[in-house]
PDB file of C-alpha atoms in Angstrom:
ATOM      1  CA  MET A  50       0.000   0.000   0.000  1.00 97.00           C
ATOM      2  CA  ASN A  51       1.162   3.528  -0.832  1.00 98.00           C
ATOM      3  CA  ILE A  52       0.449   6.494   1.441  1.00 98.00           C
ATOM      4  CA  LEU A  53       1.056  10.172   0.740  1.00 98.00           C
ATOM      5  CA  VAL A  54       1.779  12.203   3.881  1.00 98.00           C
ATOM      6  CA  VAL A  55       1.288  15.975   3.859  1.00 98.00           C
ATOM      7  CA  ASN A  56       0.956  18.656   6.533  1.00 98.00           C
ATOM      8  CA  ASP A  57       0.681  22.401   7.104  1.00 97.00           C
ATOM      9  CA  ASP A  58       3.388  22.907   9.755  1.00 97.00           C
ATOM     10  CA  GLY A  59       6.165  22.375   7.234  1.00 97.00           C
ATOM     11  CA  ILE A  60       8.324  19.466   6.170  1.00 98.00           C
ATOM     12  CA  ARG A  61      10.699  19.923   9.115  1.00 97.00           C
ATOM     13  CA  SER A  62       7.974  19.682  11.760  1.00 97.00           C
ATOM     14  CA  PRO A  63       8.443  16.863  14.298  1.00 98.00           C
ATOM     15  CA  GLY A  64       4.773  15.947  13.873  1.00 98.00           C
ATOM     16  CA  ILE A  65       5.119  14.792  10.272  1.00 98.00           C
ATOM     17  CA  ALA A  66       8.289  12.876  11.136  1.00 98.00           C
ATOM     18  CA  HIS A  67       6.453  10.895  13.827  1.00 98.00           C
ATOM     19  CA  LEU A  68       3.554  10.128  11.479  1.00 98.00           C
ATOM     20  CA  VAL A  69       5.768   8.992   8.608  1.00 98.00           C
ATOM     21  CA  ARG A  70       7.729   6.705  10.917  1.00 98.00           C
ATOM     22  CA  ALA A  71       4.549   5.102  12.244  1.00 98.00           C
ATOM     23  CA  LEU A  72       2.881   4.640   8.860  1.00 98.00           C
ATOM     24  CA  SER A  73       6.049   3.169   7.339  1.00 98.00           C
ATOM     25  CA  GLU A  74       5.415   0.078   9.487  1.00 96.00           C
ATOM     26  CA  ARG A  75       2.370  -0.738   7.334  1.00 97.00           C
ATOM     27  CA  ALA A  76       2.945   0.901   3.954  1.00 98.00           C
ATOM     28  CA  ASP A  77       5.313   2.585   1.555  1.00 98.00           C
ATOM     29  CA  VAL A  78       5.207   6.238   2.553  1.00 98.00           C
ATOM     30  CA  TYR A  79       5.776   9.253   0.310  1.00 98.00           C
ATOM     31  CA  VAL A  80       5.932  12.862   1.480  1.00 98.00           C
ATOM     32  CA  ALA A  81       4.984  16.200  -0.062  1.00 98.00           C
ATOM     33  CA  ALA A  82       4.992  19.006   2.489  1.00 98.00           C
ATOM     34  CA  PRO A  83       5.367  22.792   2.589  1.00 98.00           C
ATOM     35  CA  ALA A  84       8.799  24.349   2.852  1.00 97.00           C
ATOM     36  CA  GLY A  85       7.616  26.335   5.886  1.00 95.00           C
ATOM     37  CA  GLN A  86       4.703  27.020   8.191  1.00 94.00           C
ATOM     38  CA  ARG A  87       1.381  27.250   6.297  1.00 95.00           C
ATOM     39  CA  SER A  88      -1.205  26.910   9.064  1.00 93.00           C
ATOM     40  CA  GLY A  89      -4.558  28.564   8.386  1.00 91.00           C
ATOM     41  CA  ALA A  90      -4.324  28.036   4.623  1.00 93.00           C
ATOM     42  CA  SER A  91      -7.508  25.945   4.555  1.00 93.00           C
ATOM     43  CA  GLN A  92      -7.885  24.300   1.124  1.00 93.00           C
ATOM     44  CA  ALA A  93      -6.347  27.188  -0.797  1.00 94.00           C
ATOM     45  CA  ILE A  94      -4.400  26.388  -3.950  1.00 95.00           C
ATOM     46  CA  THR A  95      -1.836  28.503  -5.789  1.00 95.00           C
ATOM     47  CA  ILE A  96      -3.029  29.634  -9.209  1.00 95.00           C
ATOM     48  CA  SER A  97      -1.339  32.990  -9.885  1.00 92.00           C
ATOM     49  CA  GLU A  98       2.247  32.248  -8.802  1.00 94.00           C
ATOM     50  CA  GLU A  99       4.874  29.638  -9.538  1.00 96.00           C
ATOM     51  CA  ILE A 100       5.200  26.666  -7.188  1.00 96.00           C
ATOM     52  CA  PHE A 101       8.728  25.431  -6.551  1.00 97.00           C
ATOM     53  CA  VAL A 102       9.291  21.759  -5.809  1.00 98.00           C
ATOM     54  CA  ARG A 103      12.495  19.974  -4.903  1.00 98.00           C
ATOM     55  CA  PRO A 104      13.223  16.378  -3.875  1.00 98.00           C
ATOM     56  CA  VAL A 105      14.623  15.926  -0.368  1.00 98.00           C
ATOM     57  CA  GLU A 106      15.646  13.071   1.881  1.00 98.00           C
ATOM     58  CA  PHE A 107      13.125  12.132   4.550  1.00 98.00           C
ATOM     59  CA  PRO A 108      13.643   9.367   7.166  1.00 98.00           C
ATOM     60  CA  CYS A 109      11.374   6.316   6.673  1.00 98.00           C
ATOM     61  CA  ALA A 110       9.924   7.707   3.418  1.00 98.00           C
ATOM     62  CA  GLU A 111      10.433   6.163  -0.007  1.00 98.00           C
ATOM     63  CA  ALA A 112      10.717   9.662  -1.490  1.00 98.00           C
ATOM     64  CA  ALA A 113       9.821  13.209  -0.527  1.00 98.00           C
ATOM     65  CA  TYR A 114       9.215  16.653  -2.017  1.00 98.00           C
ATOM     66  CA  GLU A 115       9.586  20.025  -0.332  1.00 98.00           C
ATOM     67  CA  VAL A 116       6.982  22.341  -1.845  1.00 98.00           C
ATOM     68  CA  VAL A 117       6.854  26.134  -1.792  1.00 97.00           C
ATOM     69  CA  GLY A 118       3.069  26.151  -1.789  1.00 96.00           C
ATOM     70  CA  THR A 119      -0.022  25.540   0.295  1.00 97.00           C
ATOM     71  CA  PRO A 120      -0.917  22.259   2.028  1.00 98.00           C
ATOM     72  CA  ALA A 121      -3.534  21.550  -0.661  1.00 98.00           C
ATOM     73  CA  ASP A 122      -0.884  22.258  -3.316  1.00 98.00           C
ATOM     74  CA  CYS A 123       1.240  19.596  -1.627  1.00 98.00           C
ATOM     75  CA  THR A 124      -1.532  17.035  -1.895  1.00 98.00           C
ATOM     76  CA  LYS A 125      -2.095  17.788  -5.570  1.00 98.00           C
ATOM     77  CA  ILE A 126       1.627  17.767  -6.362  1.00 98.00           C
ATOM     78  CA  GLY A 127       2.298  14.596  -4.399  1.00 98.00           C
ATOM     79  CA  LEU A 128      -0.521  12.721  -6.121  1.00 98.00           C
ATOM     80  CA  GLN A 129       0.569  13.945  -9.570  1.00 98.00           C
ATOM     81  CA  PHE A 130       4.347  13.717  -9.303  1.00 98.00           C
ATOM     82  CA  PHE A 131       4.464  10.325  -7.643  1.00 98.00           C
ATOM     83  CA  GLY A 132       1.672   9.130  -9.921  1.00 98.00           C
ATOM     84  CA  GLU A 133       3.795  10.041 -12.949  1.00 98.00           C
ATOM     85  CA  GLN A 134       6.466   7.775 -11.474  1.00 98.00           C
ATOM     86  CA  GLY A 135       4.005   4.880 -11.340  1.00 98.00           C
ATOM     87  CA  VAL A 136       3.114   5.250  -7.657  1.00 98.00           C
ATOM     88  CA  ALA A 137      -0.646   5.398  -7.188  1.00 98.00           C
ATOM     89  CA  MET A 138      -1.626   6.497  -3.686  1.00 98.00           C
ATOM     90  CA  ASP A 139      -4.107   4.432  -1.687  1.00 98.00           C
ATOM     91  CA  MET A 140      -4.439   6.990   1.114  1.00 98.00           C
ATOM     92  CA  VAL A 141      -3.525  10.545   2.097  1.00 98.00           C
ATOM     93  CA  TYR A 142      -2.620  11.357   5.707  1.00 98.00           C
ATOM     94  CA  SER A 143      -2.258  14.965   6.844  1.00 98.00           C
ATOM     95  CA  GLY A 144      -0.377  15.816  10.048  1.00 97.00           C
ATOM     96  CA  ILE A 145       0.505  15.326  12.753  1.00 98.00           C
ATOM     97  CA  ASN A 146      -0.527  18.923  13.328  1.00 98.00           C
ATOM     98  CA  PHE A 147       0.640  21.011  16.284  1.00 97.00           C
ATOM     99  CA  GLY A 148      -2.635  22.221  17.767  1.00 95.00           C
ATOM    100  CA  SER A 149      -6.097  20.710  17.547  1.00 95.00           C
ATOM    101  CA  ASN A 150      -8.466  21.178  14.619  1.00 95.00           C
ATOM    102  CA  LEU A 151     -11.925  21.249  16.186  1.00 94.00           C
ATOM    103  CA  GLY A 152     -15.273  22.851  15.433  1.00 91.00           C
ATOM    104  CA  MET A 153     -14.953  25.821  13.107  1.00 87.00           C
ATOM    105  CA  ASP A 154     -11.149  25.366  13.087  1.00 89.00           C
ATOM    106  CA  THR A 155     -11.713  22.825  10.329  1.00 94.00           C
ATOM    107  CA  LEU A 156     -12.802  25.609   7.959  1.00 93.00           C
ATOM    108  CA  TYR A 157      -9.441  27.360   8.350  1.00 93.00           C
ATOM    109  CA  SER A 158      -7.152  24.385   8.927  1.00 96.00           C
ATOM    110  CA  GLY A 159      -4.455  23.656   6.373  1.00 97.00           C
ATOM    111  CA  THR A 160      -4.181  20.170   7.876  1.00 98.00           C
ATOM    112  CA  VAL A 161      -7.841  19.390   7.228  1.00 98.00           C
ATOM    113  CA  GLY A 162      -7.696  21.279   3.914  1.00 98.00           C
ATOM    114  CA  ALA A 163      -4.880  19.059   2.640  1.00 98.00           C
ATOM    115  CA  ALA A 164      -6.840  15.945   3.625  1.00 98.00           C
ATOM    116  CA  MET A 165      -9.981  17.353   1.974  1.00 97.00           C
ATOM    117  CA  GLU A 166      -7.988  17.862  -1.224  1.00 98.00           C
ATOM    118  CA  GLY A 167      -7.101  14.177  -1.174  1.00 98.00           C
ATOM    119  CA  ALA A 168     -10.732  13.222  -0.650  1.00 97.00           C
ATOM    120  CA  LEU A 169     -11.794  15.585  -3.426  1.00 96.00           C
ATOM    121  CA  THR A 170      -9.618  13.629  -5.856  1.00 96.00           C
ATOM    122  CA  GLY A 171     -11.099  10.318  -4.726  1.00 96.00           C
ATOM    123  CA  VAL A 172      -8.384   9.153  -2.323  1.00 98.00           C
ATOM    124  CA  HIS A 173      -9.231   8.031   1.219  1.00 98.00           C
ATOM    125  CA  SER A 174      -7.863  10.690   3.573  1.00 98.00           C
ATOM    126  CA  VAL A 175      -7.215  11.214   7.292  1.00 98.00           C
ATOM    127  CA  ALA A 176      -6.237  14.333   9.270  1.00 98.00           C
ATOM    128  CA  VAL A 177      -4.361  13.963  12.570  1.00 98.00           C
ATOM    129  CA  SER A 178      -3.715  16.654  15.198  1.00 98.00           C
ATOM    130  CA  VAL A 179      -2.411  16.911  18.768  1.00 98.00           C
ATOM    131  CA  ASP A 180      -3.993  19.497  21.070  1.00 96.00           C
ATOM    132  CA  SER A 181      -0.965  21.700  21.747  1.00 95.00           C
ATOM    133  CA  HIS A 182       1.181  24.096  19.749  1.00 94.00           C
ATOM    134  CA  GLU A 183       4.136  22.751  21.749  1.00 95.00           C
ATOM    135  CA  ALA A 184       3.108  19.097  21.522  1.00 96.00           C
ATOM    136  CA  SER A 185       5.419  16.431  22.876  1.00 96.00           C
ATOM    137  CA  HIS A 186       3.189  13.317  22.985  1.00 98.00           C
ATOM    138  CA  PHE A 187       2.636  11.723  19.586  1.00 98.00           C
ATOM    139  CA  ASP A 188       2.369   8.009  20.374  1.00 97.00           C
ATOM    140  CA  VAL A 189      -1.423   7.809  20.757  1.00 98.00           C
ATOM    141  CA  ALA A 190      -1.995   9.962  17.672  1.00 98.00           C
ATOM    142  CA  CYS A 191       0.253   7.635  15.662  1.00 98.00           C
ATOM    143  CA  GLU A 192      -1.504   4.590  17.079  1.00 98.00           C
ATOM    144  CA  LEU A 193      -4.937   5.914  16.111  1.00 98.00           C
ATOM    145  CA  ALA A 194      -3.658   6.808  12.640  1.00 98.00           C
ATOM    146  CA  LEU A 195      -2.725   3.153  12.194  1.00 98.00           C
ATOM    147  CA  ASP A 196      -5.884   1.819  13.847  1.00 97.00           C
ATOM    148  CA  VAL A 197      -8.288   3.632  11.505  1.00 98.00           C
ATOM    149  CA  MET A 198      -6.459   2.651   8.316  1.00 98.00           C
ATOM    150  CA  SER A 199      -8.442  -0.495   7.528  1.00 97.00           C
ATOM    151  CA  PHE A 200     -11.765   1.082   8.538  1.00 97.00           C
ATOM    152  CA  VAL A 201     -11.226   4.085   6.306  1.00 97.00           C
ATOM    153  CA  ARG A 202     -10.365   1.961   3.285  1.00 96.00           C
ATOM    154  CA  THR A 203     -13.174  -0.565   3.659  1.00 96.00           C
ATOM    155  CA  LYS A 204     -16.007   1.209   5.487  1.00 96.00           C
ATOM    156  CA  THR A 205     -15.971   4.825   4.276  1.00 96.00           C
ATOM    157  CA  SER A 206     -16.388   6.628   1.003  1.00 94.00           C
ATOM    158  CA  PRO A 207     -13.348   8.455  -0.394  1.00 95.00           C
ATOM    159  CA  ALA A 208     -15.509  11.587  -0.033  1.00 95.00           C
ATOM    160  CA  THR A 209     -15.184  11.306   3.757  1.00 96.00           C
ATOM    161  CA  VAL A 210     -12.252  12.563   5.840  1.00 97.00           C
ATOM    162  CA  LEU A 211     -11.637  11.221   9.327  1.00 97.00           C
ATOM    163  CA  ASN A 212     -10.475  14.067  11.565  1.00 98.00           C
ATOM    164  CA  ILE A 213      -8.495  12.758  14.564  1.00 98.00           C
ATOM    165  CA  ASN A 214      -7.611  14.992  17.522  1.00 98.00           C
ATOM    166  CA  VAL A 215      -5.670  13.783  20.546  1.00 98.00           C
ATOM    167  CA  PRO A 216      -4.819  15.484  23.866  1.00 98.00           C
ATOM    168  CA  ASP A 217      -1.137  16.252  24.346  1.00 98.00           C
ATOM    169  CA  GLN A 218      -0.957  13.899  27.306  1.00 97.00           C
ATOM    170  CA  PRO A 219       0.790  10.640  28.190  1.00 96.00           C
ATOM    171  CA  ARG A 220      -1.213   7.579  27.195  1.00 96.00           C
ATOM    172  CA  GLU A 221      -2.282   6.812  30.759  1.00 97.00           C
ATOM    173  CA  LYS A 222      -3.878  10.251  31.159  1.00 97.00           C
ATOM    174  CA  ILE A 223      -6.062  10.048  28.018  1.00 98.00           C
ATOM    175  CA  ARG A 224      -9.499   8.888  29.138  1.00 97.00           C
ATOM    176  CA  GLY A 225     -10.523   7.158  25.907  1.00 96.00           C
ATOM    177  CA  ILE A 226     -11.993   7.952  22.485  1.00 97.00           C
ATOM    178  CA  ARG A 227     -15.219   9.713  21.562  1.00 96.00           C
ATOM    179  CA  PHE A 228     -16.763   9.645  18.104  1.00 96.00           C
ATOM    180  CA  THR A 229     -17.996  13.162  17.631  1.00 95.00           C
ATOM    181  CA  ARG A 230     -19.475  15.844  15.449  1.00 93.00           C
ATOM    182  CA  LEU A 231     -18.079  19.333  14.977  1.00 92.00           C
ATOM    183  CA  GLY A 232     -18.516  21.585  17.972  1.00 87.00           C
ATOM    184  CA  GLY A 233     -19.211  25.290  18.020  1.00 68.00           C
ATOM    185  CA  ARG A 234     -15.719  26.604  18.645  1.00 58.00           C
ATOM    186  CA  TYR A 235     -15.290  30.113  17.302  1.00 55.00           C
ATOM    187  CA  TYR A 236     -12.631  32.768  17.893  1.00 55.00           C
ATOM    188  CA  ARG A 237     -12.536  36.211  19.412  1.00 60.00           C
ATOM    189  CA  ASP A 238     -10.230  37.708  16.787  1.00 64.00           C
ATOM    190  CA  ILE A 239      -8.607  41.128  16.713  1.00 75.00           C
ATOM    191  CA  PHE A 240      -5.856  42.656  14.580  1.00 75.00           C
ATOM    192  CA  VAL A 241      -3.077  44.347  16.541  1.00 78.00           C
ATOM    193  CA  PRO A 242      -0.230  46.553  15.243  1.00 85.00           C
ATOM    194  CA  SER A 243       3.067  44.751  14.614  1.00 81.00           C
ATOM    195  CA  GLU A 244       6.633  46.028  14.735  1.00 83.00           C
ATOM    196  CA  GLY A 245       6.865  45.955  10.946  1.00 85.00           C
ATOM    197  CA  GLY A 246       4.124  48.548  10.578  1.00 84.00           C
ATOM    198  CA  GLY A 247       1.378  46.102   9.655  1.00 85.00           C
ATOM    199  CA  TYR A 248      -1.042  44.089  11.745  1.00 80.00           C
ATOM    200  CA  ARG A 249      -1.166  40.586  13.158  1.00 77.00           C
ATOM    201  CA  MET A 250      -4.236  38.607  14.057  1.00 69.00           C
ATOM    202  CA  GLU A 251      -4.539  37.543  17.673  1.00 69.00           C
ATOM    203  CA  GLY A 252      -7.373  35.667  19.268  1.00 61.00           C
ATOM    204  CA  ALA A 253      -8.536  32.918  21.562  1.00 60.00           C
ATOM    205  CA  PRO A 254     -11.037  30.097  21.066  1.00 59.00           C
ATOM    206  CA  ASP A 255     -14.508  30.747  22.369  1.00 57.00           C
ATOM    207  CA  ALA A 256     -16.565  27.562  22.800  1.00 51.00           C
ATOM    208  CA  ALA A 257     -20.270  27.934  22.157  1.00 50.00           C
ATOM    209  CA  ALA A 258     -22.581  27.579  25.132  1.00 43.00           C
ATOM    210  CA  ASP A 259     -24.283  24.485  23.743  1.00 47.00           C
ATOM    211  CA  ASP A 260     -21.196  22.258  23.757  1.00 49.00           C
ATOM    212  CA  ARG A 261     -22.305  18.760  24.653  1.00 67.00           C
ATOM    213  CA  LYS A 262     -20.861  15.313  25.108  1.00 68.00           C
ATOM    214  CA  LEU A 263     -20.884  14.350  21.430  1.00 82.00           C
ATOM    215  CA  LEU A 264     -18.996  17.457  20.279  1.00 92.00           C
ATOM    216  CA  ASP A 265     -15.313  17.300  19.436  1.00 93.00           C
ATOM    217  CA  VAL A 266     -14.455  20.378  21.509  1.00 91.00           C
ATOM    218  CA  THR A 267     -16.069  18.821  24.576  1.00 92.00           C
ATOM    219  CA  ALA A 268     -14.233  15.535  24.096  1.00 94.00           C
ATOM    220  CA  LEU A 269     -10.796  17.190  24.067  1.00 94.00           C
ATOM    221  CA  ALA A 270     -11.696  19.470  26.975  1.00 92.00           C
ATOM    222  CA  GLU A 271     -12.611  16.421  29.044  1.00 93.00           C
ATOM    223  CA  GLY A 272      -9.434  14.505  28.213  1.00 96.00           C
ATOM    224  CA  TYR A 273     -10.676  12.251  25.397  1.00 96.00           C
ATOM    225  CA  ALA A 274      -9.343  11.747  21.906  1.00 97.00           C
ATOM    226  CA  SER A 275     -11.874  12.657  19.225  1.00 97.00           C
ATOM    227  CA  ILE A 276     -12.613  11.138  15.818  1.00 97.00           C
ATOM    228  CA  THR A 277     -14.996  13.083  13.585  1.00 97.00           C
ATOM    229  CA  PRO A 278     -16.105  12.030  10.085  1.00 97.00           C
ATOM    230  CA  LEU A 279     -16.178  15.045   7.750  1.00 96.00           C
ATOM    231  CA  ALA A 280     -17.926  15.166   4.373  1.00 95.00           C
ATOM    232  CA  VAL A 281     -16.530  16.798   1.257  1.00 93.00           C
ATOM    233  CA  ASP A 282     -20.054  17.582   0.006  1.00 93.00           C
ATOM    234  CA  ASN A 283     -21.452  20.484   2.056  1.00 89.00           C
ATOM    235  CA  THR A 284     -24.836  20.499   0.331  1.00 93.00           C
ATOM    236  CA  ARG A 285     -27.855  21.013   2.618  1.00 90.00           C
ATOM    237  CA  LEU A 286     -30.042  18.353   1.029  1.00 94.00           C
ATOM    238  CA  ASP A 287     -32.853  19.140   3.488  1.00 94.00           C
ATOM    239  CA  LEU A 288     -33.299  22.546   1.808  1.00 95.00           C
ATOM    240  CA  MET A 289     -33.663  21.271  -1.754  1.00 94.00           C
ATOM    241  CA  THR A 290     -37.432  20.786  -1.569  1.00 96.00           C
ATOM    242  CA  PRO A 291     -38.167  24.069   0.282  1.00 96.00           C
ATOM    243  CA  LEU A 292     -36.094  25.924  -2.324  1.00 94.00           C
ATOM    244  CA  ALA A 293     -38.004  24.274  -5.163  1.00 94.00           C
ATOM    245  CA  GLU A 294     -41.306  25.175  -3.502  1.00 95.00           C
ATOM    246  CA  ALA A 295     -40.368  28.808  -2.804  1.00 95.00           C
ATOM    247  CA  GLY A 296     -41.343  29.972  -6.290  1.00 91.00           C
ATOM    248  CA  PHE A 297     -38.063  31.616  -7.315  1.00 92.00           C
ATOM    249  CA  GLY A 298     -37.905  32.417 -11.018  1.00 89.00           C
ATOM    250  CA  ILE A 299     -36.275  34.562 -13.688  1.00 88.00           C
ATOM    251  CA  ARG A 300     -37.971  37.948 -14.099  1.00 82.00           C
ATOM    252  CA  ARG A 301     -39.223  38.876 -17.528  1.00 81.00           C
ATOM    253  CA  ARG A 302     -37.897  42.227 -18.812  1.00 77.00           C
ATOM    254  CA  ALA A 303     -41.114  44.150 -18.120  1.00 69.00           C
ATOM    255  CA  GLU A 304     -41.348  42.748 -14.592  1.00 66.00           C
ATOM    256  CA  ALA A 305     -37.745  43.672 -13.841  1.00 63.00           C
ATOM    257  CA  SER A 306     -38.199  47.292 -14.966  1.00 66.00           C
ATOM    258  CA  SER A 307     -41.426  47.658 -12.978  1.00 66.00           C
ATOM    259  CA  GLY A 308     -39.924  46.173  -9.831  1.00 62.00           C
ATOM    260  CA  ARG A 309     -42.443  43.328  -9.746  1.00 63.00           C
ATOM    261  CA  THR A 310     -41.345  40.030  -8.296  1.00 57.00           C
ATOM    262  CA  PRO A 311     -41.643  36.935 -10.487  1.00 58.00           C
ATOM    263  CA  GLU A 312     -44.833  34.956 -10.123  1.00 57.00           C
ATOM    264  CA  SER A 313     -44.695  31.891  -7.963  1.00 52.00           C
ATOM    265  CA  PRO A 314     -45.902  28.635  -9.570  1.00 52.00           C
ATOM    266  CA  SER A 315     -49.121  28.841  -7.539  1.00 50.00           C
ATOM    267  CA  GLU A 316     -49.773  32.464  -8.599  1.00 50.00           C
ATOM    268  CA  ALA A 317     -49.112  31.659 -12.245  1.00 47.00           C
ATOM    269  CA  SER A 318     -51.568  28.759 -12.110  1.00 47.00           C
ATOM    270  CA  ALA A 319     -54.207  30.921 -10.447  1.00 47.00           C
ATOM    271  CA  GLY A 320     -53.786  33.614 -13.101  1.00 46.00           C
ATOM    272  CA  ALA A 321     -54.087  31.127 -15.917  1.00 44.00           C
ATOM    273  CA  ALA A 322     -57.258  29.694 -14.378  1.00 47.00           C
ATOM    274  CA  ALA A 323     -58.783  33.186 -14.064  1.00 45.00           C
ATOM    275  CA  GLU A 324     -58.247  33.843 -17.764  1.00 45.00           C
TER     276      GLU A 324
END
């Protein structure tokens, strides 16, 4: 089995080194990771600038690329470049990230974004994070990354990303695993002046008041690891019928100039019957 490992903390981050070492016990591992820190890049891709790619040595990896680009760029480049060498990837793993990716974090996260890019191209993908920006405990995160491998490949659609978050605690202090949905963690953000004359964003997470047991933010706060299945398709299918029944339509030229709203299907039928 072939696995592409990406991240957003950069190719020299200890987190990605731990993950590659663990996964190499089960598969041939290939790496494509940013040249530097690219947290907060979400699923952004580079379309107006050149991307520079160079091969590098990486312990326990079959081959590796350092990419001057976003985490999602790394996923795309890794899948293409290694694919052109005859290496088709069975899975994409993103991480291990320094800092958790919970609740609304997942919208901004380069770690989750890189995994989503893998899923978008039809490859089973997993995101892994440890709940500290100075993390020092990676063993449980690596263990869970290995444990979910078979489940992801046989029980989930490629359009699903498993998002794993683990407390930065010794194994004996982690209370267990919860299978969760996204919690309401938002941020109180402000921009403050920096020494260079610009501004830097600062902020702190602000958990919503309705956090409950099945939310990822609650699980980590209470000392549990969290596994959340995320979908690539964000469509609100429950709104399809109400939208169809709302009577939206294209205004005819005369209606648009008069400011009239287009007739709803029921109004049009009533008018026709009156004639």
